[in-house]
Short mmCIF file of C-alpha atoms and ligand atoms in Angstrom, two decimals:
data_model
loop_
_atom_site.label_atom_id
_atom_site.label_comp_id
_atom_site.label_asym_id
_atom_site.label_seq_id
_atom_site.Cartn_x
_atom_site.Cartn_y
_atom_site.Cartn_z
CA UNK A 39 0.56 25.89 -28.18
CA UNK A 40 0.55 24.02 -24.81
CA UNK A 41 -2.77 23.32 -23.06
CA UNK A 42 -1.77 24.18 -19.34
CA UNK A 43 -3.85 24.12 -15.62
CA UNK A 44 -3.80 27.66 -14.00
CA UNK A 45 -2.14 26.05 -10.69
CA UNK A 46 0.64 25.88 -12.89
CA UNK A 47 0.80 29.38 -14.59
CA UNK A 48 3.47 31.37 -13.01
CA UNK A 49 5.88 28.96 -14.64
CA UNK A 50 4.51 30.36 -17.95
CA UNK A 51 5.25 34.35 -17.69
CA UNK A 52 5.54 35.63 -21.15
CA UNK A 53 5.02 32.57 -22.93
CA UNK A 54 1.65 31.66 -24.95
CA UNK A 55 -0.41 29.61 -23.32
CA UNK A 56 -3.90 27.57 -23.78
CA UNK A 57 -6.81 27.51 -21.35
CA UNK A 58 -9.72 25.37 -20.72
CA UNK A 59 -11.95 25.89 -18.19
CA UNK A 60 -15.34 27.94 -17.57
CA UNK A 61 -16.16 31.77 -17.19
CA UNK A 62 -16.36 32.53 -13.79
CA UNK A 63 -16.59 36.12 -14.01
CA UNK A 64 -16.56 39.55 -16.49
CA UNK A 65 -16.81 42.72 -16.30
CA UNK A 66 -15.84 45.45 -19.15
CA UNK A 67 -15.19 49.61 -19.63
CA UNK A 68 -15.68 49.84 -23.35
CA UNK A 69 -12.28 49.20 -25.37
CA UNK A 70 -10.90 46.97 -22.67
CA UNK A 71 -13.02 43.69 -21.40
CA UNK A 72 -12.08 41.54 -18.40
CA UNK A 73 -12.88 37.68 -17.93
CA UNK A 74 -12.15 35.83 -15.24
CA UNK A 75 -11.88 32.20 -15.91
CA UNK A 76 -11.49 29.00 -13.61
CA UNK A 77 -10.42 25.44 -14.46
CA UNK A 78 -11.19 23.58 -11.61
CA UNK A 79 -7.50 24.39 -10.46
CA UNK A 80 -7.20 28.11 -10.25
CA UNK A 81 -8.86 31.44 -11.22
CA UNK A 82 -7.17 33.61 -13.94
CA UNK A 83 -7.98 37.09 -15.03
CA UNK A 84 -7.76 37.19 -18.91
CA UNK A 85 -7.70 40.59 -20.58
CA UNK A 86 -9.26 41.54 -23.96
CA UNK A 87 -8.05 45.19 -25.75
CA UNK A 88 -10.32 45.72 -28.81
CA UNK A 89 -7.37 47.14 -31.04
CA UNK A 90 -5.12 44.13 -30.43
CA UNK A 91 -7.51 40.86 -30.33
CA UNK A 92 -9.80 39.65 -33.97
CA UNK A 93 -13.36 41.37 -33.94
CA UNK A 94 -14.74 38.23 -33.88
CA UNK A 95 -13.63 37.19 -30.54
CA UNK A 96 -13.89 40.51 -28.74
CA UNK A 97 -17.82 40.26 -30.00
CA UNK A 98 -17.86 36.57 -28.42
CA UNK A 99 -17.41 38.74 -25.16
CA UNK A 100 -21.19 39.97 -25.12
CA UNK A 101 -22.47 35.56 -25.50
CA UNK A 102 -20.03 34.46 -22.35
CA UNK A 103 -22.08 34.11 -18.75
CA UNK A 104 -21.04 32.49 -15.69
CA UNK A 105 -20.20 29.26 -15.85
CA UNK A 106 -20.35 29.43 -20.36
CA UNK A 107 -17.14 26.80 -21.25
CA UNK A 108 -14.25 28.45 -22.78
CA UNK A 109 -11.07 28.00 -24.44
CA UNK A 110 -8.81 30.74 -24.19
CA UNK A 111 -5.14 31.10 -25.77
CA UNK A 112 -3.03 34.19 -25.08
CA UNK A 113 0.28 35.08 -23.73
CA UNK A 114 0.97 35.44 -19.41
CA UNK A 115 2.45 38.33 -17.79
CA UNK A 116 3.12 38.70 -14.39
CA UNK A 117 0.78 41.35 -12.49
CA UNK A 118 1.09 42.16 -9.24
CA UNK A 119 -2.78 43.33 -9.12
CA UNK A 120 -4.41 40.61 -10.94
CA UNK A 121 -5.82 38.02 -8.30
CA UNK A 122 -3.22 35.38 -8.38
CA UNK A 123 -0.83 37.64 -9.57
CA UNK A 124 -0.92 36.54 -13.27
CA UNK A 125 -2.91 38.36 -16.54
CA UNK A 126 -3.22 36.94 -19.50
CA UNK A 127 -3.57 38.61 -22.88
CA UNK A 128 -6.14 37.07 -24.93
CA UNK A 129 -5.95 36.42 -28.82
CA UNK A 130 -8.49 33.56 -29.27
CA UNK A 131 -11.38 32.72 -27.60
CA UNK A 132 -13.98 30.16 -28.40
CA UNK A 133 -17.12 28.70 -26.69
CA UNK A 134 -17.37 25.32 -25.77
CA UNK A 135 -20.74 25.25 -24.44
CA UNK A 136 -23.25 27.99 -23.68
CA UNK A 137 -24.58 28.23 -19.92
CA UNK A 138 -27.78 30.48 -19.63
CA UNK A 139 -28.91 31.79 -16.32
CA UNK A 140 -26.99 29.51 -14.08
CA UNK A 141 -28.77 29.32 -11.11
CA UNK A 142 -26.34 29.96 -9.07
CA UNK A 143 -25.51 33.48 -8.17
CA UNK A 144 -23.27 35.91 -6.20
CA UNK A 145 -26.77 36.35 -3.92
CA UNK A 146 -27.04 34.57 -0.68
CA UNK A 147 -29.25 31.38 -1.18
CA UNK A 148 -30.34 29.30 1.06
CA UNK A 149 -29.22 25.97 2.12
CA UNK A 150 -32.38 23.88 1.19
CA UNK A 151 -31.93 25.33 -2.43
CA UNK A 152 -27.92 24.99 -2.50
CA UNK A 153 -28.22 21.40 -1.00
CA UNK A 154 -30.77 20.64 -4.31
CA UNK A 155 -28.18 22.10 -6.30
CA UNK A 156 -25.00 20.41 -4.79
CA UNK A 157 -23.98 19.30 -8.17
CA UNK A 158 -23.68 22.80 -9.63
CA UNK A 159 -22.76 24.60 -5.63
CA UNK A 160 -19.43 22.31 -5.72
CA UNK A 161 -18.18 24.44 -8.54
CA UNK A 162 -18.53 27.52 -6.08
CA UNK A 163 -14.66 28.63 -4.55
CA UNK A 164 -15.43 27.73 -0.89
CA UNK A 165 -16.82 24.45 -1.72
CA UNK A 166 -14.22 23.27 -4.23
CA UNK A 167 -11.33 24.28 -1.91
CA UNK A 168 -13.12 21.97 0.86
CA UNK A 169 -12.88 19.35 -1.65
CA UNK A 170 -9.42 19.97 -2.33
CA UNK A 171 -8.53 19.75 1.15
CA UNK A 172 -10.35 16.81 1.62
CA UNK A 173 -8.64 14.53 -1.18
CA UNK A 174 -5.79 16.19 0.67
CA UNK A 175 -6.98 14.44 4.18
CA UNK A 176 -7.33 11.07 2.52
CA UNK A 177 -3.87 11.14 0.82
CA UNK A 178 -2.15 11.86 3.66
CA UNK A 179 -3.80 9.33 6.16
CA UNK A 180 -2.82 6.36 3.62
CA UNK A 181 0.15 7.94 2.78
CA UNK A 182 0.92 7.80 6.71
CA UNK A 183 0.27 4.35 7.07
CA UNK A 184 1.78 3.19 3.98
CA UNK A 185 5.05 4.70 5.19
CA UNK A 186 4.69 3.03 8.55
CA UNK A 187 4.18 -0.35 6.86
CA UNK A 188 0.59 -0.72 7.46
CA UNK A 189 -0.86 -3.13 4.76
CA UNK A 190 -4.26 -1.89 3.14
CA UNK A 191 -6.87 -5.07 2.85
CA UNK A 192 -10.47 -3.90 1.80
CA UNK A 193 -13.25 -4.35 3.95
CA UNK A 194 -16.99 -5.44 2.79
CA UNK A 195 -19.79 -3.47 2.22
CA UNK A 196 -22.51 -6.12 2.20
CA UNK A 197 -22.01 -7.59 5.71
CA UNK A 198 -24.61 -10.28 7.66
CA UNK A 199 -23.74 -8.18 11.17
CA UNK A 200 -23.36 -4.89 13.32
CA UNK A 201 -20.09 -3.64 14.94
CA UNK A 202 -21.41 -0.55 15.81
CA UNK A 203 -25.01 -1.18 17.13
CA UNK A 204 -28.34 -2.15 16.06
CA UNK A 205 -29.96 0.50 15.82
CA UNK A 206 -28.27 2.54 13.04
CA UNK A 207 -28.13 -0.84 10.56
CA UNK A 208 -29.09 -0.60 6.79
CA UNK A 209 -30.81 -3.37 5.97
CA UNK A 210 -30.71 -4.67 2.23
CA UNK A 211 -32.09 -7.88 0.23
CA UNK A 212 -29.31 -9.93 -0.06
CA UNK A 213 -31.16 -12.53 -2.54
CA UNK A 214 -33.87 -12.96 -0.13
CA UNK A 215 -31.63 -13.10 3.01
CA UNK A 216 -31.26 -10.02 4.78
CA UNK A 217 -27.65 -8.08 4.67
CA UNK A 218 -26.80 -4.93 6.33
CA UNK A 219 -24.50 -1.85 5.19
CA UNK A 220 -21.52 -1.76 6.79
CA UNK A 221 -21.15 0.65 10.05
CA UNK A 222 -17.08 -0.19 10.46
CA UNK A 223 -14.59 -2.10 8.41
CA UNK A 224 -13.24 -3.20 11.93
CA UNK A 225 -14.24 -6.76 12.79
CA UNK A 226 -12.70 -7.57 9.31
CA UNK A 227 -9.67 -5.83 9.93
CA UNK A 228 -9.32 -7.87 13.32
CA UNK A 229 -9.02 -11.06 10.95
CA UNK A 230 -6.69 -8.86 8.67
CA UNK A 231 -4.46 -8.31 10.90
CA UNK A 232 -4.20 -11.38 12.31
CA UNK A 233 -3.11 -12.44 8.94
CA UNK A 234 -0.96 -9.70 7.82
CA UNK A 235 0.31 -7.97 11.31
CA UNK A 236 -0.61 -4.01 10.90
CA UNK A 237 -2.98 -3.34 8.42
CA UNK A 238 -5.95 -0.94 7.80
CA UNK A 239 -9.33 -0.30 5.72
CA UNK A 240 -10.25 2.76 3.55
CA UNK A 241 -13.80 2.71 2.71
CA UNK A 242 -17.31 4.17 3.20
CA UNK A 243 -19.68 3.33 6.59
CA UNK A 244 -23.51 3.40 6.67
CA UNK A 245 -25.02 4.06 9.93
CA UNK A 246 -29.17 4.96 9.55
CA UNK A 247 -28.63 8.22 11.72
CA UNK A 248 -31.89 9.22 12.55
CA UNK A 249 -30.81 12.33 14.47
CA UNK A 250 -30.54 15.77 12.58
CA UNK A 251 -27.73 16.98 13.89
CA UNK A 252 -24.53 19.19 11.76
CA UNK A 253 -21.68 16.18 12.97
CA UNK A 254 -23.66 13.16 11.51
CA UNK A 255 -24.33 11.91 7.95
CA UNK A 256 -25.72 8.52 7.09
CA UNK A 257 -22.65 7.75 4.82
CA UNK A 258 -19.23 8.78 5.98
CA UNK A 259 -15.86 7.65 5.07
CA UNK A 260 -13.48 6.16 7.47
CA UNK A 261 -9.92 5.16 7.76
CA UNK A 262 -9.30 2.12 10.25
CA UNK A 263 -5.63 1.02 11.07
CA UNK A 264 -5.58 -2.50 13.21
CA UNK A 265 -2.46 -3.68 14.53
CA UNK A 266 -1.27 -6.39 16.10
CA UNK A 267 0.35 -6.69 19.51
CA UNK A 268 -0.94 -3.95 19.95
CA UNK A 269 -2.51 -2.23 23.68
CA UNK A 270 -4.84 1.20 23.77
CA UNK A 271 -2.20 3.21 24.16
CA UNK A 272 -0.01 2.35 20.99
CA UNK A 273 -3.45 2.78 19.40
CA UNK A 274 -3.65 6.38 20.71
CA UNK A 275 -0.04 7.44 19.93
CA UNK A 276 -0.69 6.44 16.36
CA UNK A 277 -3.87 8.13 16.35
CA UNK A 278 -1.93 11.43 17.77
CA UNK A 279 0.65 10.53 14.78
CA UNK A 280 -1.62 10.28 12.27
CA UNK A 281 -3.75 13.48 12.79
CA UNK A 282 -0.69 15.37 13.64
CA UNK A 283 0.80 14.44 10.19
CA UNK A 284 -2.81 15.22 8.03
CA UNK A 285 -2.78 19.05 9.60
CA UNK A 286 0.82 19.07 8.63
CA UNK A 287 0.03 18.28 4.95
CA UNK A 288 -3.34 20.11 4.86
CA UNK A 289 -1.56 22.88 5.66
CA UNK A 290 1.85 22.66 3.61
CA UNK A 291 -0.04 21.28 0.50
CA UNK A 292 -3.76 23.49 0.30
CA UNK A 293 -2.90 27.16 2.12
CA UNK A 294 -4.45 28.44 -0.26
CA UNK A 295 -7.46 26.75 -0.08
CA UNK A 296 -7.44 27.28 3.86
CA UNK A 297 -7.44 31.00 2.48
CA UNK A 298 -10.15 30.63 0.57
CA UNK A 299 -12.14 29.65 2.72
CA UNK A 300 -10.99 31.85 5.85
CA UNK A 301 -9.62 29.41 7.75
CA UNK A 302 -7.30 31.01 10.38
CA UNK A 303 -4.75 28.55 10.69
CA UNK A 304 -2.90 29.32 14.35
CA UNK A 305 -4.96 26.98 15.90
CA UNK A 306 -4.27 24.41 13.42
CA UNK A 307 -0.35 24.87 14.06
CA UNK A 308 -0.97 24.58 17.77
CA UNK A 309 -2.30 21.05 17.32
CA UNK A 310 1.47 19.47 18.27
CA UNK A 311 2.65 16.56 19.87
CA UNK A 312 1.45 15.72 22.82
CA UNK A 313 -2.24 16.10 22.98
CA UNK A 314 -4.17 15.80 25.99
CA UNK A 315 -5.20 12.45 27.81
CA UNK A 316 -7.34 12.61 30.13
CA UNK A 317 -10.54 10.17 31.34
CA UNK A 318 -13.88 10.00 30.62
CA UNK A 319 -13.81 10.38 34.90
CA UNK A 320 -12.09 13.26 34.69
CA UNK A 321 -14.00 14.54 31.75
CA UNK A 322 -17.09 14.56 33.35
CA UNK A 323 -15.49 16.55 36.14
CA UNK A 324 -14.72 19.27 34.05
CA UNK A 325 -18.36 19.11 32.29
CA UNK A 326 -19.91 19.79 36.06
CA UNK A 327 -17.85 22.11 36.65
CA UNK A 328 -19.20 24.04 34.42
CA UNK A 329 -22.34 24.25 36.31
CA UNK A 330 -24.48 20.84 33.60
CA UNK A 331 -25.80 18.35 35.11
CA UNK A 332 -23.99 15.15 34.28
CA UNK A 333 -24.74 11.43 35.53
CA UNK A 334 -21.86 9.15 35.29
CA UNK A 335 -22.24 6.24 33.49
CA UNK A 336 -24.17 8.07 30.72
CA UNK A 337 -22.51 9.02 27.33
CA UNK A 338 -21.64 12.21 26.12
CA UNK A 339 -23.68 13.83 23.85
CA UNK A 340 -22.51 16.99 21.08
CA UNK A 341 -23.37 19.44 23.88
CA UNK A 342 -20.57 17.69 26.49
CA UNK A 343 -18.22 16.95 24.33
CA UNK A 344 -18.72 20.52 22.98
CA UNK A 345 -17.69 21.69 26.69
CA UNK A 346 -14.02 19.22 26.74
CA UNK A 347 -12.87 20.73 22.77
CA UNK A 348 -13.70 23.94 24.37
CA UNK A 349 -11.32 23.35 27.66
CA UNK A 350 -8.59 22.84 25.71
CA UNK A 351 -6.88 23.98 22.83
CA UNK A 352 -5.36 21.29 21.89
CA UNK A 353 -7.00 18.18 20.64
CA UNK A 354 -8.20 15.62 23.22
CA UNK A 355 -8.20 11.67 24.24
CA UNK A 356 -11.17 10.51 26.28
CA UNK A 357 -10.40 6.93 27.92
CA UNK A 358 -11.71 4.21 30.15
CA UNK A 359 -15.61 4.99 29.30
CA UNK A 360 -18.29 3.08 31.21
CA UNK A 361 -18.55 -0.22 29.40
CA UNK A 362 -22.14 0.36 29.04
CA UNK A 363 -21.91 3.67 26.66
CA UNK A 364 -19.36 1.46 24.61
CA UNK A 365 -19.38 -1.62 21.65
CA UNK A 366 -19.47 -5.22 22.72
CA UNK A 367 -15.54 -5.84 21.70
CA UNK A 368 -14.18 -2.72 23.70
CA UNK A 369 -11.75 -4.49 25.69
CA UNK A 370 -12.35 -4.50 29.98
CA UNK A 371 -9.93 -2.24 31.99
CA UNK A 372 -8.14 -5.17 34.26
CA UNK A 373 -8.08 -2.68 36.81
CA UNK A 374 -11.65 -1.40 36.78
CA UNK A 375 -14.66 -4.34 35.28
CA UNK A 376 -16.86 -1.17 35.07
CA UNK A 377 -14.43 0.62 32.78
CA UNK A 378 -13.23 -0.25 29.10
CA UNK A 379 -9.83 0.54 27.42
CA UNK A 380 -11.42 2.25 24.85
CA UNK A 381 -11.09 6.12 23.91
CA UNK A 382 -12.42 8.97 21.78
CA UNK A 383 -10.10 11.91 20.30
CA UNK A 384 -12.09 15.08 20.32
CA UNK A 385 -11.24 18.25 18.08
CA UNK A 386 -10.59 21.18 19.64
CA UNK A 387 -12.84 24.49 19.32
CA UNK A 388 -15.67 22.89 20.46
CA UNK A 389 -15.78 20.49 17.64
CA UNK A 390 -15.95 17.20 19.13
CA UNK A 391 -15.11 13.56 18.35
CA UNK A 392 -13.22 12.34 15.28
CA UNK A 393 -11.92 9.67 15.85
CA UNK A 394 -13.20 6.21 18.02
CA UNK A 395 -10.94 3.35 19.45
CA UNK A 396 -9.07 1.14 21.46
CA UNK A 397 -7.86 -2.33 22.89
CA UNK A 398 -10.43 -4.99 21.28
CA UNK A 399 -11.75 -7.89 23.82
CA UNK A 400 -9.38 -11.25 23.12
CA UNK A 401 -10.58 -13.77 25.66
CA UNK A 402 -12.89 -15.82 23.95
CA UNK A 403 -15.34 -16.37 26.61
CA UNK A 404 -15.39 -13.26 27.42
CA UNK A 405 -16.40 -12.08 23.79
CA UNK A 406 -18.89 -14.50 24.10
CA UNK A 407 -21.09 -12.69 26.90
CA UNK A 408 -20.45 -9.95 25.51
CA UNK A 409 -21.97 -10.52 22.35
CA UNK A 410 -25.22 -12.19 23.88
CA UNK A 411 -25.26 -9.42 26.66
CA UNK A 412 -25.79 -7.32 23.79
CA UNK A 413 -28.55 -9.32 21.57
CA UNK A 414 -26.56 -9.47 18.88
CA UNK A 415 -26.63 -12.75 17.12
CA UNK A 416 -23.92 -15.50 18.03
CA UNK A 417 -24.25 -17.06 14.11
CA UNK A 418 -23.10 -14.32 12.67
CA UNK A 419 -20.09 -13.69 14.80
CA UNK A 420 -18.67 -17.33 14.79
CA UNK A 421 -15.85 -16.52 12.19
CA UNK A 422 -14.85 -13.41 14.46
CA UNK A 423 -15.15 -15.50 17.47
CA UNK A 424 -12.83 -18.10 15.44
CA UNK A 425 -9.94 -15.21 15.92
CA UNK A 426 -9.89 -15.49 19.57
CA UNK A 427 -9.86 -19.62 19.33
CA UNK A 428 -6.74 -19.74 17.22
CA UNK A 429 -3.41 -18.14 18.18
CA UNK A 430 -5.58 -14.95 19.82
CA UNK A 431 -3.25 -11.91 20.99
CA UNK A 432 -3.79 -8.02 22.26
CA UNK A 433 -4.59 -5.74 19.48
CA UNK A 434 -6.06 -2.45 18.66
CA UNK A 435 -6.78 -0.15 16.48
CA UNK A 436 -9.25 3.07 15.53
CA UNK A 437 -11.36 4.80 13.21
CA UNK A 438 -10.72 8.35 11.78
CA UNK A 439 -13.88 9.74 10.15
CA UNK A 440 -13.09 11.74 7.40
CA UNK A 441 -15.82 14.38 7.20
CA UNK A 442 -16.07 15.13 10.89
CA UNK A 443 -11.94 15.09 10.41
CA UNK A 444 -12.40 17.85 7.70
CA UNK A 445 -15.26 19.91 9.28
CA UNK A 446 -13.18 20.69 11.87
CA UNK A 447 -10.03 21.54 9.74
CA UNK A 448 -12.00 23.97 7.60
CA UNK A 449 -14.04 24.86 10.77
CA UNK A 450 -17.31 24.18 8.93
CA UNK A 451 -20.64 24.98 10.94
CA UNK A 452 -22.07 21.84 9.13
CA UNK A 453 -20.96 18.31 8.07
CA UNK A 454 -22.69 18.36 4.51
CA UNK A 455 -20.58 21.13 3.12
CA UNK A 456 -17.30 17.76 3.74
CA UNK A 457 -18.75 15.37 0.94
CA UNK A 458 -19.26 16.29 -3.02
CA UNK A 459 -22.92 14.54 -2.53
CA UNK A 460 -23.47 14.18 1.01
CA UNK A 461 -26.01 11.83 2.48
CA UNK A 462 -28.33 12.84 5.20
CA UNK A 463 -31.74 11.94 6.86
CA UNK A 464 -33.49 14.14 4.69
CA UNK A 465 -31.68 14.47 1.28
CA UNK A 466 -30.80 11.82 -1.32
CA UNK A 467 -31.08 14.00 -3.76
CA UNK A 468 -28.41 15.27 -6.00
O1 LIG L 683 -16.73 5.83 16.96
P1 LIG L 683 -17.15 4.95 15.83
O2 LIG L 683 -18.55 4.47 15.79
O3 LIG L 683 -16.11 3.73 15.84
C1 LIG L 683 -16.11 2.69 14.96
O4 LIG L 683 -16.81 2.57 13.99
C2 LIG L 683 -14.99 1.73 15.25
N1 LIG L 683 -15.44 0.40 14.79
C3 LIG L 683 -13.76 2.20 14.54
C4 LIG L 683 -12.56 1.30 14.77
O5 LIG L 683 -12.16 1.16 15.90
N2 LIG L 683 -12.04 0.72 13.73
O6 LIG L 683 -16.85 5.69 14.45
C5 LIG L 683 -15.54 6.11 14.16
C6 LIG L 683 -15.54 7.53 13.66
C7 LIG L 683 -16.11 8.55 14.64
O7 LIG L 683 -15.14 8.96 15.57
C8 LIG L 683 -16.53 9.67 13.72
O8 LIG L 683 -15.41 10.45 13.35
C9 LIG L 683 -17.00 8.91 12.51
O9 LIG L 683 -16.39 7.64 12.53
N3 LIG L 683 -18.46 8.77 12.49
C10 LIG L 683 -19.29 9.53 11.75
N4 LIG L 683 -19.04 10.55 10.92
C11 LIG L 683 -20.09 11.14 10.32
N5 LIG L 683 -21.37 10.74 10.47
C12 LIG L 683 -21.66 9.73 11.31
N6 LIG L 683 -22.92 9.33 11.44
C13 LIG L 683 -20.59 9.06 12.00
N7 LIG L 683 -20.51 8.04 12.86
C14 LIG L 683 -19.21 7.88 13.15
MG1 LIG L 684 -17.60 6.84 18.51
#
């Protein structure tokens, strides 16, 4: 008898079947006993009637609780009513392991105790559809760039610098030196791409967040294409590109999760070539004239960009930000010194930043003051300085963040629910 996932059941009507998975419901009116059962692919109701199944399994009925292991074998039928529209008949059931009073019920709990239990919560519907669609947002960035001809190089983790700032550094013991998490595979990417032409990094960032906020985690993943000949605009059109294409497979590949978890998906569909460009200038415009108080120069903070993903319904670029609210190798606007050719794409429905980017600084001297103007240490950055002293060209490139990527798509109120075992200021713990 084949052993088969309950994605793949309606290609088994009327044949007999095995399942493995765990009980995720039951319910029974005397002679006739219902379990539901999931296998980390699917749900699938399983019917027992006491006349046609072995005593001995229709007594096993009374042992099984939520979340009890099971094997199941039985023959499929279609049926319209069943959830998924699939029944099975069962003739053999066996335990695999006993689960008693899994703490996890149908009740409302609260987040504090679901967080402490993230390692039982992910087995939930809502939260293993999320992480569905989110293996589903990482396949189909790389699988975007891979088809453009973007070569993947591995940045470190251990690295002796910032890119993003000092004040959100891990530090660790690097055998009695000090070493610091990576923020951004970027500055390493800059040497990749140098090397290899377009290329981009897949990996996890650190940043020691210590805001409590539902957009930031301390460990987030990122996917950073770099390219090579490259100005802020080519940067942004791939950006466009590659969002465009992830909604595109999130929602041909996981509709059903974005049922699951009640995602309406109009908006979603909306989110078409072109998206809106417009500047930070212009964006702070629009957040005055909604009666805030803005000062230019400063950055935006949730609540602003909040207003922008609200203005439109479509997502939205941010360019030429003051240089001050930006990272030492954001490229100078020729036209404007106080302006840099860097941008932000912001989510729609009020959701915010996703991705960061733009035209990196080439001129070596240049990069110099920049880097002391910013107290960053000139040691560490002499290999990166060593790319603008040989054969140094115009290039750009961006980072997606994953989990802000996905909140948005599933329209999560919070970050945490993105990650199996997310990481936050106060929780370490699953
Ligand atoms: O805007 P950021 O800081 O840009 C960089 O790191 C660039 N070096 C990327 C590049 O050009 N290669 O971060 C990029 C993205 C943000 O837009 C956001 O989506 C995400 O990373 N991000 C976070 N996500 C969750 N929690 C945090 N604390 C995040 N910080 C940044
Ligand atoms: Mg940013």
């Amino acid at each position: 008898m084949e052993r088969i996932w309950i994605k793949d059941i309606s290609m088994y009507d009327r044949k007999e079947i095995e399942i493995r998975g765990w009980l995720y419901n039951k319910r029974s009116s005397g002679k006739v006993k219902f379990v539901i059962l999931r296998d980390g692919t699917g749900y699938l109701q399983g019917v027992m009637l006491k006349n046609d199944i072995n005593d001995k399994y229709f007594d096993l009925f009374d042992e099984l609780n939520i979340e009890t292991s099971v094997i199941v074998k039985g023959s499929i039928y279609e049926d319209k009513r069943a959830p998924g529209g699939y029944e099975m008949s069962i003739n053999y059931l066996e335990i695999v392991g006993k689960a008693n009073e899994y703490p996890i019920s149908k009740k409302e709990h609260g987040v504090s105790f679901l967080m402490a239990n993230r390692h039982l919560w992910i087995r939930s519907k809502k939260q293993a559809s999320i992480l569905r669609i989110r293996s589903e947002v990482i396949n189909a960035s790389r699988d975007f760039l891979n088809k453009r001809g973007f070569t993947l190089v591995d940045a470190p983790i251990f690295t002796p610098a910032a890119c993003e700032g000092t004040t959100t550094l891990f530090k660790v013991d690097y055998f009695g030196d000090d070493a610091f998490l990576s923020q951004s595979g970027q500055l390493y990417n800059e040497a990749a791409a140098m090397a290899l032409g377009n290329v981009y990094c897949f990996g996890p960032s650190f940043r020691a967040e210590k805001s409590k906020t539902r957009r930031h985690v301390t460990e987030f993943w990122q996917v950073e294409p770099e390219m090579a000949y490259a100005d802020v605009n080519d940067a942004m059109n791939v950006a466009e590109d590659m969002l465009v294409y992830i909604i595109e497979s999130v929602i041909k590949n996981r509709e059903k999760d974005l049922e699951n978890i009640g995602r309406e998906i109009s908006i979603l569909k909306k989110c078409t070539k072109p998206f809106i460009r417009i500047t930070y200038t212009e964006a702070v415009d629009i957040i005055k004239s909604k009666g805030v108080d803005f000062k230019w120069g400063e950055d935006f903070g949730a609540p602003h960009e909040e207003i922008i993903a609200l203005h439109f319904d479509k997502p939205v670029f941010i360019c030429k930000y003051p240089v001050e609210v930006k990272a030492f190798y954001m490229k100078r606007d020729p036209d404007n010194e106080k302006l840099i050719l860097g941008f932000d794409l912001l989510a729609p429905e009020g959701y915010g930043e996703i991705v960061g980017g733009g035209q990196r600084e080439e001129d070596y001297n240049t990069l110099v003051n920049r880097i002391e103007e910013s107290n960053l240490p000139l040691d560490a950055f002499k290999w990166y300085l060593d790319l603008r002293k040989y054969g140094s060209i115009p290039h750009s490139g961006f980072g997606l963040g994953i989990e802000r990527t996905i909140r948005w798509i599933c329209k999560l109120h919070h970050i945490r629910e993105t990650s199996a075992f997310p990481r936050t200021l106060e929780r370490i713990y699953p």
